[in-house]
Each structure stands twice: as structure tokens, then as C-alpha cells.
Short mmCIF file of the C-alpha atoms (twelve columns), coordinates in Angstrom:
data_MODEL
# 
_entry.id   MODEL 
# 
loop_
_atom_site.group_PDB 
_atom_site.id 
_atom_site.type_symbol 
_atom_site.label_atom_id 
_atom_site.label_alt_id 
_atom_site.label_comp_id 
_atom_site.label_asym_id 
_atom_site.label_seq_id 
_atom_site.Cartn_x 
_atom_site.Cartn_y 
_atom_site.Cartn_z 
_atom_site.pdbx_PDB_model_num 
ATOM 1   C CA . MET A 1   -31.718 -33.430 -2.422  1 
ATOM 2   C CA . SER A 2   -34.582 -33.302 -0.698  1 
ATOM 3   C CA . GLN A 3   -36.936 -36.118 -0.114  1 
ATOM 4   C CA . ASP A 4   -39.327 -35.456 -2.768  1 
ATOM 5   C CA . ALA A 5   -37.037 -34.864 -5.474  1 
ATOM 6   C CA . GLU A 6   -35.360 -38.513 -4.218  1 
ATOM 7   C CA . THR A 7   -38.200 -39.791 -4.390  1 
ATOM 8   C CA . GLU A 8   -39.425 -37.992 -8.155  1 
ATOM 9   C CA . ARG A 9   -35.924 -38.914 -9.489  1 
ATOM 10  C CA . ALA A 10  -36.673 -42.425 -8.560  1 
ATOM 11  C CA . ALA A 11  -40.422 -42.382 -10.253 1 
ATOM 12  C CA . MET A 12  -38.653 -41.351 -12.799 1 
ATOM 13  C CA . GLN A 13  -36.019 -44.106 -13.386 1 
ATOM 14  C CA . HIS A 14  -38.786 -46.711 -12.717 1 
ATOM 15  C CA . THR A 15  -40.863 -45.437 -15.846 1 
ATOM 16  C CA . VAL A 16  -37.328 -45.407 -17.852 1 
ATOM 17  C CA . GLN A 17  -36.665 -49.170 -17.416 1 
ATOM 18  C CA . ARG A 18  -40.733 -49.912 -18.175 1 
ATOM 19  C CA . TYR A 19  -41.028 -47.625 -21.033 1 
ATOM 20  C CA . LEU A 20  -38.128 -49.870 -22.436 1 
ATOM 21  C CA . TYR A 21  -39.281 -52.811 -21.789 1 
ATOM 22  C CA . LEU A 22  -42.542 -52.177 -22.626 1 
ATOM 23  C CA . PHE A 23  -41.389 -49.958 -25.512 1 
ATOM 24  C CA . SER A 24  -38.654 -53.612 -26.515 1 
ATOM 25  C CA . GLN A 25  -41.166 -56.023 -25.617 1 
ATOM 26  C CA . GLN A 26  -43.812 -53.696 -28.440 1 
ATOM 27  C CA . SER A 27  -46.719 -54.202 -25.251 1 
ATOM 28  C CA . TRP A 28  -47.923 -51.255 -26.872 1 
ATOM 29  C CA . ASP A 29  -51.667 -50.783 -24.574 1 
ATOM 30  C CA . GLU A 30  -49.468 -51.026 -21.359 1 
ATOM 31  C CA . TRP A 31  -46.798 -48.638 -22.731 1 
ATOM 32  C CA . ILE A 32  -49.007 -45.908 -23.856 1 
ATOM 33  C CA . ASP A 33  -50.756 -45.902 -20.228 1 
ATOM 34  C CA . LEU A 34  -47.081 -43.873 -19.301 1 
ATOM 35  C CA . TRP A 35  -48.175 -41.782 -20.640 1 
ATOM 36  C CA . ALA A 36  -50.309 -38.215 -19.871 1 
ATOM 37  C CA . ASP A 37  -53.488 -38.015 -21.273 1 
ATOM 38  C CA . ASP A 38  -51.877 -35.054 -23.385 1 
ATOM 39  C CA . GLY A 39  -48.021 -36.466 -23.675 1 
ATOM 40  C CA . VAL A 40  -46.665 -35.524 -26.775 1 
ATOM 41  C CA . LEU A 41  -44.177 -37.425 -29.090 1 
ATOM 42  C CA . GLU A 42  -41.168 -35.134 -30.340 1 
ATOM 43  C CA . PHE A 43  -39.333 -36.257 -33.194 1 
ATOM 44  C CA . PRO A 44  -37.169 -32.833 -33.904 1 
ATOM 45  C CA . PHE A 45  -35.312 -34.126 -37.193 1 
ATOM 46  C CA . ALA A 46  -37.680 -35.495 -38.830 1 
ATOM 47  C CA . PRO A 47  -37.043 -34.770 -42.594 1 
ATOM 48  C CA . ALA A 48  -39.394 -32.926 -44.705 1 
ATOM 49  C CA . GLY A 49  -42.383 -33.460 -45.259 1 
ATOM 50  C CA . ARG A 50  -42.818 -36.501 -42.552 1 
ATOM 51  C CA . ARG A 51  -44.524 -35.310 -39.028 1 
ATOM 52  C CA . SER A 52  -42.387 -34.458 -36.054 1 
ATOM 53  C CA . ARG A 53  -45.279 -34.668 -33.558 1 
ATOM 54  C CA . TYR A 54  -47.907 -36.851 -32.115 1 
ATOM 55  C CA . VAL A 55  -50.028 -35.455 -28.935 1 
ATOM 56  C CA . GLY A 56  -52.109 -37.621 -27.179 1 
ATOM 57  C CA . LYS A 57  -52.573 -41.339 -26.617 1 
ATOM 58  C CA . ALA A 58  -54.480 -42.299 -29.585 1 
ATOM 59  C CA . ASP A 59  -52.749 -40.212 -31.586 1 
ATOM 60  C CA . ILE A 60  -48.997 -41.639 -29.733 1 
ATOM 61  C CA . LEU A 61  -50.237 -45.465 -29.993 1 
ATOM 62  C CA . ALA A 62  -52.007 -45.019 -33.577 1 
ATOM 63  C CA . TYR A 63  -48.470 -43.244 -34.974 1 
ATOM 64  C CA . MET A 64  -45.848 -46.292 -32.767 1 
ATOM 65  C CA . LYS A 65  -48.287 -49.153 -33.920 1 
ATOM 66  C CA . ALA A 66  -47.950 -47.983 -37.592 1 
ATOM 67  C CA . VAL A 67  -44.371 -47.747 -36.894 1 
ATOM 68  C CA . ALA A 68  -44.840 -52.226 -35.578 1 
ATOM 69  C CA . VAL A 69  -45.976 -53.520 -38.632 1 
ATOM 70  C CA . ARG A 70  -44.003 -51.156 -40.904 1 
ATOM 71  C CA . MET A 71  -40.604 -52.429 -39.093 1 
ATOM 72  C CA . ALA A 72  -41.057 -55.941 -38.428 1 
ATOM 73  C CA . GLY A 73  -39.237 -57.996 -40.906 1 
ATOM 74  C CA . ARG A 74  -37.200 -54.670 -42.726 1 
ATOM 75  C CA . ILE A 75  -34.676 -54.480 -39.530 1 
ATOM 76  C CA . ARG A 76  -32.554 -57.113 -37.205 1 
ATOM 77  C CA . SER A 77  -31.724 -55.234 -34.354 1 
ATOM 78  C CA . GLU A 78  -27.745 -56.381 -33.419 1 
ATOM 79  C CA . GLY A 79  -27.896 -54.987 -30.544 1 
ATOM 80  C CA . LEU A 80  -26.550 -51.593 -28.525 1 
ATOM 81  C CA . ASP A 81  -23.022 -50.422 -28.591 1 
ATOM 82  C CA . TYR A 82  -23.957 -47.892 -25.917 1 
ATOM 83  C CA . PHE A 83  -26.592 -47.177 -23.498 1 
ATOM 84  C CA . HIS A 84  -26.383 -44.348 -20.727 1 
ATOM 85  C CA . VAL A 85  -29.167 -42.734 -18.448 1 
ATOM 86  C CA . HIS A 86  -28.082 -39.622 -17.953 1 
ATOM 87  C CA . ALA A 87  -30.455 -37.917 -14.946 1 
ATOM 88  C CA . MET A 88  -30.843 -34.438 -15.393 1 
ATOM 89  C CA . ARG A 89  -31.754 -31.240 -12.913 1 
ATOM 90  C CA . ASP A 90  -35.181 -31.252 -12.878 1 
ATOM 91  C CA . PRO A 91  -35.467 -34.718 -11.213 1 
ATOM 92  C CA . ALA A 92  -38.625 -35.076 -13.695 1 
ATOM 93  C CA . THR A 93  -36.383 -35.352 -16.294 1 
ATOM 94  C CA . THR A 94  -34.136 -37.726 -17.592 1 
ATOM 95  C CA . CYS A 95  -31.607 -37.889 -21.152 1 
ATOM 96  C CA . LEU A 96  -31.130 -41.389 -22.673 1 
ATOM 97  C CA . GLU A 97  -27.970 -41.859 -24.731 1 
ATOM 98  C CA . MET A 98  -27.761 -44.936 -26.781 1 
ATOM 99  C CA . GLY A 99  -25.927 -46.375 -30.219 1 
ATOM 100 C CA . VAL A 100 -27.810 -48.975 -31.907 1 
ATOM 101 C CA . ARG A 101 -26.453 -51.638 -34.139 1 
ATOM 102 C CA . GLY A 102 -28.485 -53.456 -36.770 1 
ATOM 103 C CA . ARG A 103 -29.469 -53.896 -40.678 1 
ATOM 104 C CA . ILE A 104 -31.570 -54.025 -42.925 1 
ATOM 105 C CA . LEU A 105 -32.910 -57.090 -44.249 1 
ATOM 106 C CA . GLU A 106 -33.713 -56.126 -47.220 1 
ATOM 107 C CA . THR A 107 -30.228 -54.347 -48.425 1 
ATOM 108 C CA . GLY A 108 -28.088 -56.046 -45.738 1 
ATOM 109 C CA . ALA A 109 -26.516 -52.212 -45.164 1 
ATOM 110 C CA . PRO A 110 -25.687 -51.896 -41.495 1 
ATOM 111 C CA . TYR A 111 -27.361 -50.134 -39.288 1 
ATOM 112 C CA . LEU A 112 -25.826 -47.754 -37.108 1 
ATOM 113 C CA . GLN A 113 -28.162 -44.926 -35.348 1 
ATOM 114 C CA . LYS A 114 -27.321 -43.071 -33.228 1 
ATOM 115 C CA . TYR A 115 -29.911 -41.755 -30.580 1 
ATOM 116 C CA . ILE A 116 -30.799 -38.746 -27.123 1 
ATOM 117 C CA . SER A 117 -33.960 -38.682 -26.300 1 
ATOM 118 C CA . ILE A 118 -35.316 -36.313 -23.376 1 
ATOM 119 C CA . LEU A 119 -38.536 -37.858 -21.132 1 
ATOM 120 C CA . GLU A 120 -39.957 -35.903 -19.154 1 
ATOM 121 C CA . MET A 121 -42.580 -36.230 -16.576 1 
ATOM 122 C CA . LYS A 122 -45.352 -35.133 -14.364 1 
ATOM 123 C CA . GLY A 123 -48.012 -36.656 -11.772 1 
ATOM 124 C CA . GLY A 124 -46.034 -39.933 -12.631 1 
ATOM 125 C CA . LYS A 125 -47.377 -39.855 -16.182 1 
ATOM 126 C CA . LEU A 126 -45.027 -39.163 -18.908 1 
ATOM 127 C CA . VAL A 127 -45.347 -35.513 -20.863 1 
ATOM 128 C CA . LEU A 128 -42.979 -35.179 -23.061 1 
ATOM 129 C CA . TYR A 129 -40.288 -37.500 -24.600 1 
ATOM 130 C CA . ARG A 130 -38.626 -36.713 -27.461 1 
ATOM 131 C CA . GLU A 131 -36.037 -38.229 -29.803 1 
ATOM 132 C CA . TYR A 132 -32.831 -36.603 -31.153 1 
ATOM 133 C CA . TRP A 133 -30.943 -39.232 -34.273 1 
ATOM 134 C CA . ASN A 134 -29.891 -38.396 -38.072 1 
ATOM 135 C CA . PRO A 135 -32.883 -40.067 -40.834 1 
ATOM 136 C CA . LEU A 136 -30.082 -39.835 -43.422 1 
ATOM 137 C CA . VAL A 137 -28.895 -42.266 -41.505 1 
ATOM 138 C CA . SER A 138 -31.714 -44.921 -41.955 1 
ATOM 139 C CA . MET A 139 -32.121 -43.731 -45.712 1 
ATOM 140 C CA . ASP A 140 -28.831 -44.170 -46.523 1 
ATOM 141 C CA . ALA A 141 -29.317 -48.268 -45.138 1 
ATOM 142 C CA . ASN A 142 -32.432 -48.341 -47.016 1 
ATOM 143 C CA . GLY A 143 -31.547 -47.710 -50.287 1 
ATOM 144 C CA . GLY A 144 -31.767 -43.307 -50.002 1 
ATOM 145 C CA . ARG A 145 -34.469 -41.738 -49.627 1 
ATOM 146 C CA . GLU A 146 -37.054 -42.857 -52.300 1 
ATOM 147 C CA . ALA A 147 -36.535 -46.628 -50.641 1 
ATOM 148 C CA . TRP A 148 -36.865 -45.276 -47.479 1 
ATOM 149 C CA . THR A 149 -39.910 -44.309 -48.015 1 
ATOM 150 C CA . ALA A 150 -42.049 -46.825 -49.954 1 
ATOM 151 C CA . ALA A 151 -40.483 -49.372 -46.516 1 
ATOM 152 C CA . PHE A 152 -41.732 -47.169 -43.881 1 
ATOM 153 C CA . GLY A 153 -44.842 -45.109 -45.766 1 
ATOM 154 C CA . SER A 154 -44.909 -40.775 -47.510 1 
ATOM 155 C CA . PRO A 155 -45.565 -38.358 -45.464 1 
ATOM 156 C CA . GLU A 156 -48.719 -38.728 -47.590 1 
ATOM 157 C CA . GLN A 157 -50.128 -42.026 -45.137 1 
ATOM 158 C CA . GLU A 158 -48.407 -40.444 -41.741 1 
ATOM 159 C CA . GLU A 159 -51.144 -37.250 -42.220 1 
ATOM 160 C CA . THR A 160 -53.707 -39.518 -42.716 1 
ATOM 161 C CA . ALA A 161 -52.872 -42.551 -40.581 1 
ATOM 162 C CA . SER A 162 -52.518 -40.619 -36.896 1 
# 
């Protein structure tokens, strides 16, 4: 691997660590500084009627702050069952794989979600975060689609929030 590729891979790993730390602390104003101005946050498996793509820092930040408010007091995180960072052939791309364990406070149901996330950087900033997860796990744990929509907002609220 060339010295440039090694430097780029190290920068990516540093950004991933910073991303996860700031995310866990809900330090949104610092967290969004990791992003390129035209960065993209994608959820390819978003349920029908829900946005699956957020473009630009303002759109991404508005979404994350709204989600943090909706989730507060609803889910108790109990930890990670596993967490792996997979380096990709392209040193500016990485894959995160994790299993999250928690509990929905209102229903008492376990929340056992698996995530795969692809991150891409360009010019030292995140240009893409694509997260694959199964929304049915969250819906079931929250008591079904209607309860989930009531807890986390309706598609109409998603569209007007951004």
C-alpha cells in the first residue's frame, strides 16, 4: 500500500472514531463538522413513506437533532453485541458492522438491531454515510407500525422537519 493510501486510511479510522464518540455524546455541532457541505446520509431500507436520503449539512443536522429528541427516554441502550470496522480496498471507504442491544422503555420489549454502515470520505470530510438496518425490528419492539410512527414521527413530519 502506498504512503498516501496509508495516510488516507489512518485519516478515515480517526474520523470513524471521532464520529462514533461525538454521536454517542450527541455533540451534534461538532459531529456535523466531520461532514462535507454536500454530504449524504442514506437509509436504503427506510420504510415506505419515510425519507431515505438527507443531503447537505443543514438537512443532516436537522434530521439527527430531531431523531435524538424523539428517541430520548424511549430506548435504553444496553450495549453492543459486536462491533467491527472493516477496511475496504479504497482507503477512503470503510464499513462498520454492529449489533445493538437495548430495550424499549414503553413496551419493555428488547431492541436487538443489526447495522451495516458504509462511510466514504473525500478531502478529509465525510461525503457519504449509508446505513443498512431492518426497520421491522424497531417497529415490532415499539408495538407495531402505528406505535412506531407515533413515537418517531410520521412521514409528513419528516418532510416538514427538513
